[in-house]
Short mmCIF file of C-alpha atoms and ligand atoms in Angstrom, two decimals:
data_model
loop_
_atom_site.label_atom_id
_atom_site.label_comp_id
_atom_site.label_asym_id
_atom_site.label_seq_id
_atom_site.Cartn_x
_atom_site.Cartn_y
_atom_site.Cartn_z
CA MET L 1 -151.20 -16.29 -90.80
CA LEU L 2 -154.02 -19.09 -89.47
CA ARG L 3 -152.21 -22.63 -88.35
CA PHE L 4 -153.33 -25.20 -86.13
CA LEU L 5 -152.22 -28.23 -84.31
CA THR L 6 -154.21 -31.59 -82.48
CA ALA L 7 -153.13 -33.80 -80.79
CA GLY L 8 -155.42 -36.98 -78.97
CA GLU L 9 -156.26 -40.59 -79.88
CA SER L 10 -158.98 -41.93 -80.75
CA HIS L 11 -160.07 -44.04 -77.67
CA GLY L 12 -158.08 -41.63 -75.21
CA ARG L 13 -159.17 -38.65 -72.84
CA GLY L 14 -159.97 -36.73 -76.14
CA LEU L 15 -158.80 -34.17 -78.18
CA THR L 16 -157.17 -30.76 -77.83
CA VAL L 17 -156.90 -28.23 -80.82
CA ILE L 18 -154.57 -25.13 -80.82
CA VAL L 19 -155.93 -22.45 -83.31
CA ASP L 20 -153.42 -19.58 -83.55
CA GLY L 21 -153.43 -16.27 -85.82
CA VAL L 22 -157.44 -15.82 -85.05
CA PRO L 23 -157.84 -12.05 -85.46
CA ALA L 24 -158.76 -10.09 -82.78
CA GLY L 25 -162.45 -8.65 -82.17
CA LEU L 26 -164.22 -11.62 -84.15
CA ALA L 27 -167.85 -12.30 -81.89
CA LEU L 28 -167.35 -16.36 -81.71
CA ASP L 29 -170.70 -18.57 -81.23
CA VAL L 30 -169.43 -21.56 -79.90
CA SER L 31 -172.40 -23.26 -79.56
CA ARG L 32 -171.64 -23.50 -83.96
CA LEU L 33 -168.73 -25.19 -83.55
CA SER L 34 -170.72 -27.42 -82.08
CA ALA L 35 -173.10 -27.90 -83.98
CA LEU L 36 -170.62 -28.54 -86.90
CA LEU L 37 -168.67 -31.42 -84.58
CA ARG L 38 -172.49 -32.53 -84.68
CA ARG L 39 -172.77 -33.04 -88.33
CA ARG L 40 -169.79 -34.63 -88.64
CA GLN L 41 -170.39 -37.68 -86.49
CA GLY L 42 -173.76 -37.99 -88.71
CA GLY L 43 -175.01 -39.54 -92.13
CA TYR L 44 -176.05 -42.37 -92.99
CA GLY L 45 -173.24 -45.65 -93.38
CA ARG L 46 -172.11 -44.50 -90.08
CA GLY L 47 -171.01 -47.82 -86.91
CA ARG L 48 -171.25 -48.07 -83.10
CA ARG L 49 -168.50 -44.85 -82.37
CA MET L 50 -170.76 -42.56 -83.11
CA ALA L 51 -174.02 -43.15 -80.86
CA ILE L 52 -171.81 -43.24 -77.87
CA GLU L 53 -169.64 -39.61 -78.86
CA SER L 54 -171.55 -36.23 -77.84
CA ASP L 55 -168.94 -33.97 -78.87
CA THR L 56 -168.86 -31.39 -77.76
CA ALA L 57 -166.88 -28.04 -78.18
CA ASP L 58 -164.71 -26.48 -74.99
CA VAL L 59 -163.00 -23.89 -75.26
CA THR L 60 -160.57 -22.95 -72.25
CA ALA L 61 -158.39 -19.65 -74.12
CA GLY L 62 -158.17 -17.16 -76.62
CA VAL L 63 -161.98 -15.68 -76.41
CA ARG L 64 -162.89 -13.47 -73.44
CA ARG L 65 -167.11 -12.51 -72.88
CA GLY L 66 -167.56 -14.14 -76.62
CA VAL L 67 -164.79 -12.23 -78.44
CA THR L 68 -161.49 -13.21 -79.75
CA THR L 69 -158.27 -11.84 -77.89
CA GLY L 70 -155.43 -12.50 -80.77
CA ALA L 71 -154.48 -15.11 -78.19
CA PRO L 72 -154.42 -18.44 -79.98
CA LEU L 73 -157.54 -20.08 -79.12
CA ALA L 74 -157.42 -23.91 -77.30
CA ILE L 75 -160.33 -26.89 -78.09
CA ALA L 76 -160.91 -29.66 -75.99
CA ILE L 77 -163.01 -32.35 -77.01
CA GLU L 78 -164.22 -35.00 -74.78
CA ASN L 79 -164.06 -39.14 -75.54
CA ARG L 80 -167.41 -40.21 -73.90
CA ASP L 81 -165.79 -43.67 -75.15
CA TRP L 82 -162.89 -43.40 -72.70
CA VAL L 83 -164.89 -44.99 -69.70
CA ASN L 84 -164.45 -48.26 -71.78
CA TRP L 85 -160.41 -47.70 -73.03
CA GLN L 86 -158.60 -46.10 -69.96
CA ARG L 87 -157.19 -49.88 -68.56
CA THR L 88 -155.96 -50.14 -72.15
CA MET L 89 -155.71 -46.81 -73.18
CA HIS L 90 -154.05 -44.81 -69.68
CA ALA L 91 -150.85 -42.85 -69.77
CA GLU L 92 -149.07 -43.99 -66.46
CA PRO L 93 -146.83 -47.14 -66.75
CA GLU L 94 -149.38 -48.80 -64.75
CA THR L 95 -153.00 -49.87 -64.70
CA PRO L 96 -154.25 -46.81 -62.70
CA GLU L 97 -156.26 -47.56 -59.60
CA GLY L 98 -159.94 -47.15 -60.18
CA ALA L 99 -158.73 -47.81 -64.37
CA THR L 100 -162.34 -48.79 -65.90
CA GLY L 101 -162.64 -51.16 -69.58
CA ALA L 102 -161.21 -53.79 -70.47
CA ASN L 103 -157.64 -54.20 -71.24
CA ARG L 104 -157.53 -55.23 -74.38
CA ALA L 105 -154.86 -57.38 -76.27
CA PRO L 106 -152.10 -56.24 -78.70
CA VAL L 107 -153.43 -55.54 -82.41
CA VAL L 108 -150.93 -58.03 -84.82
CA ARG L 109 -152.59 -58.13 -87.79
CA PRO L 110 -152.61 -55.05 -90.23
CA ARG L 111 -155.67 -54.08 -92.30
CA PRO L 112 -154.78 -53.83 -95.51
CA GLY L 113 -155.46 -49.57 -97.15
CA HIS L 114 -154.55 -48.66 -93.63
CA ALA L 115 -152.03 -46.86 -91.53
CA ASP L 116 -151.64 -49.58 -89.72
CA LEU L 117 -148.46 -51.55 -91.44
CA ALA L 118 -146.51 -48.47 -92.55
CA GLY L 119 -146.62 -47.12 -88.91
CA ALA L 120 -145.68 -49.92 -86.96
CA MET L 121 -142.41 -50.68 -89.38
CA LYS L 122 -142.26 -46.42 -89.24
CA TYR L 123 -142.08 -46.29 -86.12
CA ASP L 124 -140.96 -49.45 -84.49
CA LEU L 125 -144.44 -50.56 -82.86
CA ASP L 126 -145.44 -54.00 -81.72
CA ASP L 127 -148.93 -52.89 -81.66
CA ILE L 128 -150.61 -51.71 -84.37
CA ARG L 129 -153.33 -49.78 -82.25
CA ASP L 130 -150.84 -47.64 -80.74
CA VAL L 131 -150.83 -46.25 -85.05
CA LEU L 132 -154.78 -46.84 -85.05
CA GLU L 133 -155.46 -44.65 -82.58
CA ARG L 134 -153.96 -41.39 -83.61
CA ALA L 135 -154.04 -42.09 -87.82
CA SER L 136 -158.35 -43.15 -86.78
CA ALA L 137 -160.92 -40.54 -88.61
CA ARG L 138 -161.19 -39.37 -84.87
CA GLU L 139 -158.67 -37.37 -85.52
CA THR L 140 -161.56 -35.37 -88.01
CA ALA L 141 -163.39 -33.92 -84.94
CA ALA L 142 -160.71 -31.21 -83.70
CA ARG L 143 -159.97 -30.17 -87.59
CA VAL L 144 -163.79 -28.94 -88.13
CA ALA L 145 -163.56 -27.30 -84.55
CA ALA L 146 -160.74 -25.68 -85.84
CA GLY L 147 -162.08 -24.58 -89.66
CA GLY L 148 -165.50 -23.86 -87.43
CA VAL L 149 -163.67 -20.59 -86.24
CA ALA L 150 -162.19 -19.54 -90.32
CA VAL L 151 -165.69 -20.45 -91.02
CA GLN L 152 -166.49 -17.49 -88.79
CA ILE L 153 -163.56 -15.29 -89.87
CA LEU L 154 -164.72 -16.25 -93.41
CA GLU L 155 -168.25 -14.59 -93.19
CA ALA L 156 -167.23 -11.18 -90.67
CA VAL L 157 -166.42 -10.42 -94.81
CA GLY L 158 -169.22 -11.66 -95.94
CA ALA L 159 -167.96 -15.07 -97.31
CA ARG L 160 -170.60 -18.00 -96.58
CA LEU L 161 -169.20 -21.94 -97.06
CA THR L 162 -171.20 -25.47 -97.94
CA SER L 163 -170.81 -28.56 -99.24
CA HIS L 164 -172.41 -31.54 -101.00
CA VAL L 165 -171.93 -34.84 -101.26
CA ILE L 166 -171.76 -36.23 -105.42
CA GLY L 167 -171.32 -39.60 -104.75
CA ILE L 168 -171.57 -42.65 -103.00
CA GLY L 169 -169.34 -45.46 -104.66
CA GLU L 170 -170.82 -45.49 -108.47
CA VAL L 171 -173.53 -44.06 -107.81
CA THR L 172 -173.09 -40.27 -108.90
CA LEU L 173 -174.85 -37.34 -109.94
CA PRO L 174 -174.05 -36.71 -113.59
CA PRO L 175 -170.63 -35.67 -114.19
CA ASP L 176 -172.05 -32.02 -116.01
CA ARG L 177 -174.38 -31.37 -113.13
CA VAL L 178 -173.54 -28.24 -111.23
CA VAL L 179 -175.11 -28.26 -108.26
CA ALA L 180 -175.74 -23.82 -107.37
CA PHE L 181 -174.37 -22.39 -103.94
CA SER L 182 -178.22 -22.11 -102.58
CA ASP L 183 -179.01 -25.41 -103.44
CA ALA L 184 -176.37 -26.95 -101.65
CA ALA L 185 -176.41 -24.79 -98.41
CA ALA L 186 -180.42 -25.56 -98.20
CA LEU L 187 -180.30 -29.51 -97.79
CA ALA L 188 -180.70 -30.35 -94.23
CA ALA L 189 -177.98 -31.09 -91.54
CA ASP L 190 -179.22 -34.02 -90.31
CA ALA L 191 -179.95 -34.96 -93.91
CA PRO L 192 -179.26 -39.34 -94.61
CA LEU L 193 -176.01 -38.36 -97.12
CA ARG L 194 -176.73 -34.57 -98.15
CA CYS L 195 -177.23 -35.20 -101.73
CA VAL L 196 -179.13 -32.82 -104.03
CA ASP L 197 -181.21 -35.44 -105.62
CA THR L 198 -183.39 -37.11 -103.41
CA ASP L 199 -184.22 -40.07 -106.20
CA LEU L 200 -180.62 -40.44 -106.23
CA GLU L 201 -179.92 -39.95 -102.43
CA ALA L 202 -182.44 -43.57 -101.99
CA ALA L 203 -180.07 -45.41 -104.44
CA MET L 204 -177.07 -44.27 -101.90
CA ILE L 205 -178.06 -45.96 -99.12
CA ALA L 206 -179.59 -48.67 -100.50
CA ARG L 207 -175.38 -49.09 -101.96
CA ILE L 208 -174.36 -48.45 -98.14
CA ASP L 209 -176.45 -51.07 -97.24
CA ARG L 210 -175.63 -53.49 -99.73
CA ALA L 211 -171.87 -52.97 -98.60
CA LYS L 212 -172.80 -53.22 -94.97
CA ALA L 213 -174.59 -56.63 -96.04
CA ASP L 214 -171.66 -57.94 -98.16
CA GLY L 215 -169.02 -56.95 -95.41
CA ASP L 216 -167.33 -54.07 -97.46
CA THR L 217 -167.20 -50.59 -97.13
CA LEU L 218 -168.08 -47.85 -99.82
CA GLY L 219 -165.86 -44.82 -100.51
CA GLY L 220 -167.66 -41.33 -102.64
CA SER L 221 -166.77 -37.69 -103.85
CA PHE L 222 -168.01 -34.40 -102.28
CA GLU L 223 -167.71 -30.90 -103.04
CA VAL L 224 -166.82 -27.66 -101.25
CA ILE L 225 -168.44 -24.34 -102.53
CA VAL L 226 -167.49 -21.26 -101.12
CA THR L 227 -169.81 -18.14 -102.63
CA GLY L 228 -168.55 -14.15 -101.30
CA LEU L 229 -164.54 -14.84 -101.35
CA PRO L 230 -162.56 -11.47 -102.48
CA VAL L 231 -161.24 -11.44 -105.90
CA GLY L 232 -156.93 -12.15 -104.97
CA LEU L 233 -156.52 -14.37 -102.54
CA GLY L 234 -153.41 -16.58 -103.24
CA SER L 235 -151.42 -15.51 -106.49
CA TYR L 236 -149.26 -17.34 -109.00
CA VAL L 237 -145.32 -15.67 -108.16
CA GLN L 238 -145.05 -19.18 -106.08
CA TRP L 239 -145.64 -22.70 -106.17
CA ASP L 240 -146.39 -23.27 -102.17
CA ARG L 241 -148.82 -19.19 -102.82
CA LYS L 242 -151.02 -20.96 -105.12
CA LEU L 243 -153.92 -21.28 -103.89
CA ASP L 244 -155.67 -23.73 -105.17
CA GLY L 245 -152.21 -26.32 -104.40
CA ARG L 246 -153.23 -24.67 -100.72
CA LEU L 247 -156.88 -26.22 -100.80
CA ALA L 248 -155.81 -29.80 -102.76
CA GLN L 249 -153.20 -30.36 -99.84
CA ALA L 250 -155.22 -29.44 -96.74
CA VAL L 251 -158.03 -31.46 -98.51
CA MET L 252 -155.91 -34.00 -99.66
CA SER L 253 -154.75 -34.77 -95.54
CA ILE L 254 -158.13 -35.98 -94.79
CA PRO L 255 -157.52 -39.76 -94.05
CA ALA L 256 -158.89 -41.63 -96.46
CA ILE L 257 -158.98 -38.48 -99.38
CA LYS L 258 -156.96 -39.98 -102.76
CA GLY L 259 -158.10 -37.03 -105.17
CA VAL L 260 -158.88 -33.87 -105.60
CA GLY L 261 -159.94 -30.92 -108.23
CA ILE L 262 -161.19 -27.65 -108.50
CA GLY L 263 -164.27 -27.04 -110.77
CA ILE L 264 -164.81 -29.69 -113.23
CA GLY L 265 -161.30 -31.05 -112.16
CA ALA L 266 -160.04 -34.10 -113.46
CA GLU L 267 -163.02 -33.88 -116.54
CA ALA L 268 -160.34 -30.52 -117.68
CA ALA L 269 -158.60 -32.91 -119.25
CA ARG L 270 -160.67 -34.51 -121.52
CA ARG L 271 -162.15 -31.77 -122.99
CA PRO L 272 -161.20 -29.19 -125.49
CA GLY L 273 -160.37 -25.70 -124.03
CA SER L 274 -163.04 -23.94 -125.39
CA GLY L 275 -165.45 -26.32 -123.32
CA VAL L 276 -163.50 -25.46 -119.89
CA HIS L 277 -161.81 -21.86 -119.92
CA ASP L 278 -164.05 -19.30 -118.64
CA GLU L 279 -165.27 -16.63 -121.14
CA ILE L 280 -165.11 -12.82 -119.76
CA LEU L 281 -168.05 -10.57 -120.67
CA PRO L 282 -168.05 -6.78 -119.66
CA PRO L 283 -168.99 -6.00 -115.56
CA GLU L 284 -172.22 -5.72 -114.78
CA GLY L 285 -172.44 -4.12 -111.41
CA HIS L 286 -169.10 -5.46 -109.50
CA GLY L 287 -166.56 -6.84 -112.18
CA PRO L 288 -166.25 -8.53 -115.74
CA VAL L 289 -169.63 -11.48 -116.25
CA ARG L 290 -168.86 -15.13 -116.21
CA PRO L 291 -171.11 -17.21 -117.86
CA THR L 292 -169.53 -20.37 -116.61
CA ASN L 293 -167.54 -21.38 -113.91
CA ARG L 294 -165.46 -24.16 -114.72
CA ALA L 295 -162.23 -22.86 -112.71
CA GLY L 296 -164.33 -23.29 -109.52
CA GLY L 297 -162.95 -19.88 -108.83
CA LEU L 298 -159.56 -20.13 -109.08
CA GLU L 299 -157.37 -18.99 -112.05
CA GLY L 300 -153.65 -18.85 -111.63
CA GLY L 301 -153.69 -20.03 -107.86
CA VAL L 302 -156.01 -16.81 -107.20
CA THR L 303 -159.49 -15.90 -106.40
CA ASN L 304 -160.72 -14.88 -109.62
CA GLY L 305 -164.73 -13.51 -107.38
CA GLU L 306 -166.38 -16.08 -108.71
CA ASP L 307 -167.43 -19.24 -105.99
CA VAL L 308 -164.79 -21.48 -105.41
CA ARG L 309 -165.31 -24.80 -105.82
CA VAL L 310 -163.33 -27.85 -104.31
CA VAL L 311 -164.01 -31.38 -104.66
CA GLY L 312 -163.06 -34.51 -102.73
CA HIS L 313 -162.55 -38.14 -103.49
CA MET L 314 -162.99 -40.70 -100.47
CA LYS L 315 -161.80 -44.28 -100.84
CA PRO L 316 -163.60 -46.66 -99.24
CA ILE L 317 -162.81 -47.14 -95.54
CA ALA L 318 -160.14 -50.21 -94.72
CA THR L 319 -161.76 -52.32 -91.83
CA LEU L 320 -163.34 -54.69 -93.53
CA MET L 321 -166.07 -57.28 -91.85
CA GLN L 322 -164.65 -59.64 -94.53
CA PRO L 323 -161.47 -58.88 -94.26
CA LEU L 324 -158.84 -58.73 -97.11
CA ARG L 325 -155.89 -61.21 -96.45
CA SER L 326 -153.24 -59.75 -94.60
CA ILE L 327 -150.46 -61.23 -91.74
CA ASP L 328 -149.75 -61.78 -88.43
CA LEU L 329 -147.06 -59.27 -87.91
CA THR L 330 -145.65 -61.83 -84.50
CA THR L 331 -145.66 -65.21 -86.70
CA LEU L 332 -145.41 -63.71 -90.28
CA GLU L 333 -148.00 -66.03 -91.11
CA PRO L 334 -151.03 -65.35 -93.33
CA ALA L 335 -153.74 -64.00 -91.35
CA PRO L 336 -156.96 -62.52 -92.47
CA ALA L 337 -156.51 -58.16 -91.34
CA ALA L 338 -158.05 -57.41 -87.79
CA ILE L 339 -161.77 -55.93 -87.56
CA GLU L 340 -162.12 -52.26 -85.55
CA ARG L 341 -165.07 -51.42 -84.87
CA SER L 342 -165.77 -48.80 -87.81
CA ASP L 343 -168.14 -47.29 -89.77
CA VAL L 344 -169.42 -48.76 -94.61
CA CYS L 345 -169.01 -44.93 -95.40
CA ALA L 346 -168.60 -41.64 -94.18
CA VAL L 347 -168.88 -39.52 -97.10
CA PRO L 348 -170.72 -37.12 -95.86
CA ALA L 349 -168.64 -36.66 -92.33
CA ALA L 350 -165.64 -36.19 -95.35
CA ALA L 351 -167.50 -33.39 -96.87
CA VAL L 352 -167.87 -31.66 -93.45
CA VAL L 353 -164.52 -31.80 -92.62
CA GLY L 354 -163.34 -30.69 -96.44
CA GLU L 355 -165.31 -27.32 -95.64
CA ALA L 356 -163.16 -27.65 -92.49
CA MET L 357 -160.29 -27.26 -94.00
CA VAL L 358 -161.35 -25.03 -96.86
CA ALA L 359 -162.65 -22.59 -94.43
CA ILE L 360 -159.06 -23.04 -92.75
CA VAL L 361 -157.11 -22.19 -96.43
CA LEU L 362 -159.41 -19.28 -97.66
CA ALA L 363 -158.68 -18.11 -93.84
CA ASP L 364 -155.63 -17.83 -93.99
CA ALA L 365 -155.66 -16.84 -97.09
CA LEU L 366 -157.39 -14.11 -96.43
CA LEU L 367 -155.23 -12.77 -93.55
CA GLU L 368 -151.74 -13.10 -95.81
CA ARG L 369 -154.40 -10.06 -98.09
CA PHE L 370 -156.02 -7.91 -96.09
CA GLY L 371 -153.82 -8.04 -92.87
CA ALA L 372 -154.64 -9.98 -89.71
CA ASP L 373 -154.85 -8.76 -86.56
CA SER L 374 -158.40 -7.80 -85.74
CA ILE L 375 -161.70 -7.80 -88.00
CA ALA L 376 -161.64 -3.92 -87.81
CA GLN L 377 -158.38 -3.85 -89.51
CA ILE L 378 -159.44 -6.59 -91.92
CA ARG L 379 -162.80 -5.34 -92.82
CA ARG L 380 -161.79 -1.41 -93.16
CA HIS L 381 -158.11 -2.93 -95.57
CA LEU L 382 -161.67 -4.57 -97.86
CA GLU L 383 -163.20 -2.01 -98.17
CA ALA L 384 -160.34 0.01 -100.02
CA THR L 385 -158.98 -2.72 -102.05
CA THR L 386 -162.76 -3.67 -103.09
CA ALA L 387 -163.26 -0.12 -103.92
CA ALA L 388 -160.04 0.26 -106.19
CA VAL L 389 -160.66 -2.95 -108.02
CA VAL L 390 -164.38 -1.68 -109.35
CA THR L 391 -162.85 1.66 -110.34
CA ARG L 392 -160.06 -0.43 -112.11
CA VAL L 393 -162.16 -2.47 -113.73
CA ASN L 394 -165.21 0.40 -114.74
CA ARG L 395 -162.61 2.65 -116.17
CA ARG L 396 -161.35 0.03 -118.51
CA PRO L 397 -162.63 1.32 -121.81
CA ARG L 398 -165.00 -0.79 -123.69
CA VAL L 399 -163.04 -1.55 -127.45
C1 EPS G 1 -164.43 -42.06 -85.77
C2 EPS G 1 -163.61 -42.66 -84.43
C3 EPS G 1 -163.57 -44.09 -84.97
C4 EPS G 1 -163.93 -45.29 -86.39
C5 EPS G 1 -163.66 -44.31 -87.44
C6 EPS G 1 -164.57 -42.79 -87.15
O1 EPS G 1 -163.96 -44.69 -83.81
P1 EPS G 1 -164.26 -46.13 -83.13
O2 EPS G 1 -162.60 -46.84 -83.54
O3 EPS G 1 -163.80 -46.36 -81.47
O4 EPS G 1 -165.56 -47.14 -83.89
O5 EPS G 1 -165.94 -44.69 -86.12
O6 EPS G 1 -162.70 -44.03 -87.61
C7 EPS G 1 -162.18 -44.91 -88.55
C8 EPS G 1 -162.95 -44.92 -89.58
C9 EPS G 1 -160.62 -44.73 -89.32
O7 EPS G 1 -160.25 -45.17 -89.86
O8 EPS G 1 -160.24 -44.31 -88.38
C10 EPS G 1 -165.15 -40.27 -85.63
O9 EPS G 1 -164.76 -40.17 -84.90
O10 EPS G 1 -165.04 -39.81 -87.26
#
């Protein structure tokens, strides 16, 4: 229903994203897309590139007078760094007249953990730059712009979405700490790491400083929380319709994400059933009461009305200032891995990308269930369905 495609290199002219399937009638606040892009640029541990960029969403199609028309959206994000890379990154066969920036030597020493080696072998490339320019996490700026549109679709039916950082390296919140939606949503957009525990955040900052001094990098974990979603998004009837599977794929596709959990995630494997499953108590108001939400709002791959909680685990960034052992692809002799300008830690940025990917999957599932043509249609169907679900639940006899 809702899909997107991105294009663009890290040091090319810019990024482009086409978002197809956006319903008509959505009053789109474009300034909020740019605010999300700015959030993605932030977080303690980012490198010098983010001081160059000032990411802004330029919507060039699909919106008229502030409202979506049902046509595909096209969004452009300029790379301000392009002026420093034109002699290396030009599309023309010869360097164009007036091109600026340096003509950089080919990259030939692959970084362990990056797409460098596998990418060069797969696409028959001599210069690893052709791999790293597209495998770069800069591509996630385009996803955040698309995700920002999905967030506004979800908000049109009363859902809201936020995220927070759980841990950096081994410095993490206790595994049984449940962070309330309101606590995560109250975190400042420009908080250094967006962790709800400020003492722990200070320890995380110190840990990042230590990694930087060591020429090393750090990963970590973040959680995306979505509240106010309708019951019944996704389905259990086929493997590819299970919403937990769709969310996991989307979050796992973010560069450097190595694990995804729903609710308590992998912790469920270590507890008995009585410590995992959320009991069901008689309805108060809209639906049955669930005293806990360890399932993260999904049972059988279907939303159950509780907050959806998705955790992403990120590995450390692959560019190390104290490089790991590698080889020179031109001589096949041992050589330290290449050093590219990079970040020490980008977990807060990954959380913003996580929000975007989760929002896209959930908005897609929303359109699937309630119609995809217009916001008015979705609201009509949602209202009728919610009324039917409430009636059905409330007319059950109490035994
Ligand atoms: C990033 C852009 C990149 C890196 C980082 C994230 O810009 P540059 O390569 O010019 O410094 O800062 O990318 C990586 C760590 C990576 O491995 O690709 C961004 O926009 O998020």
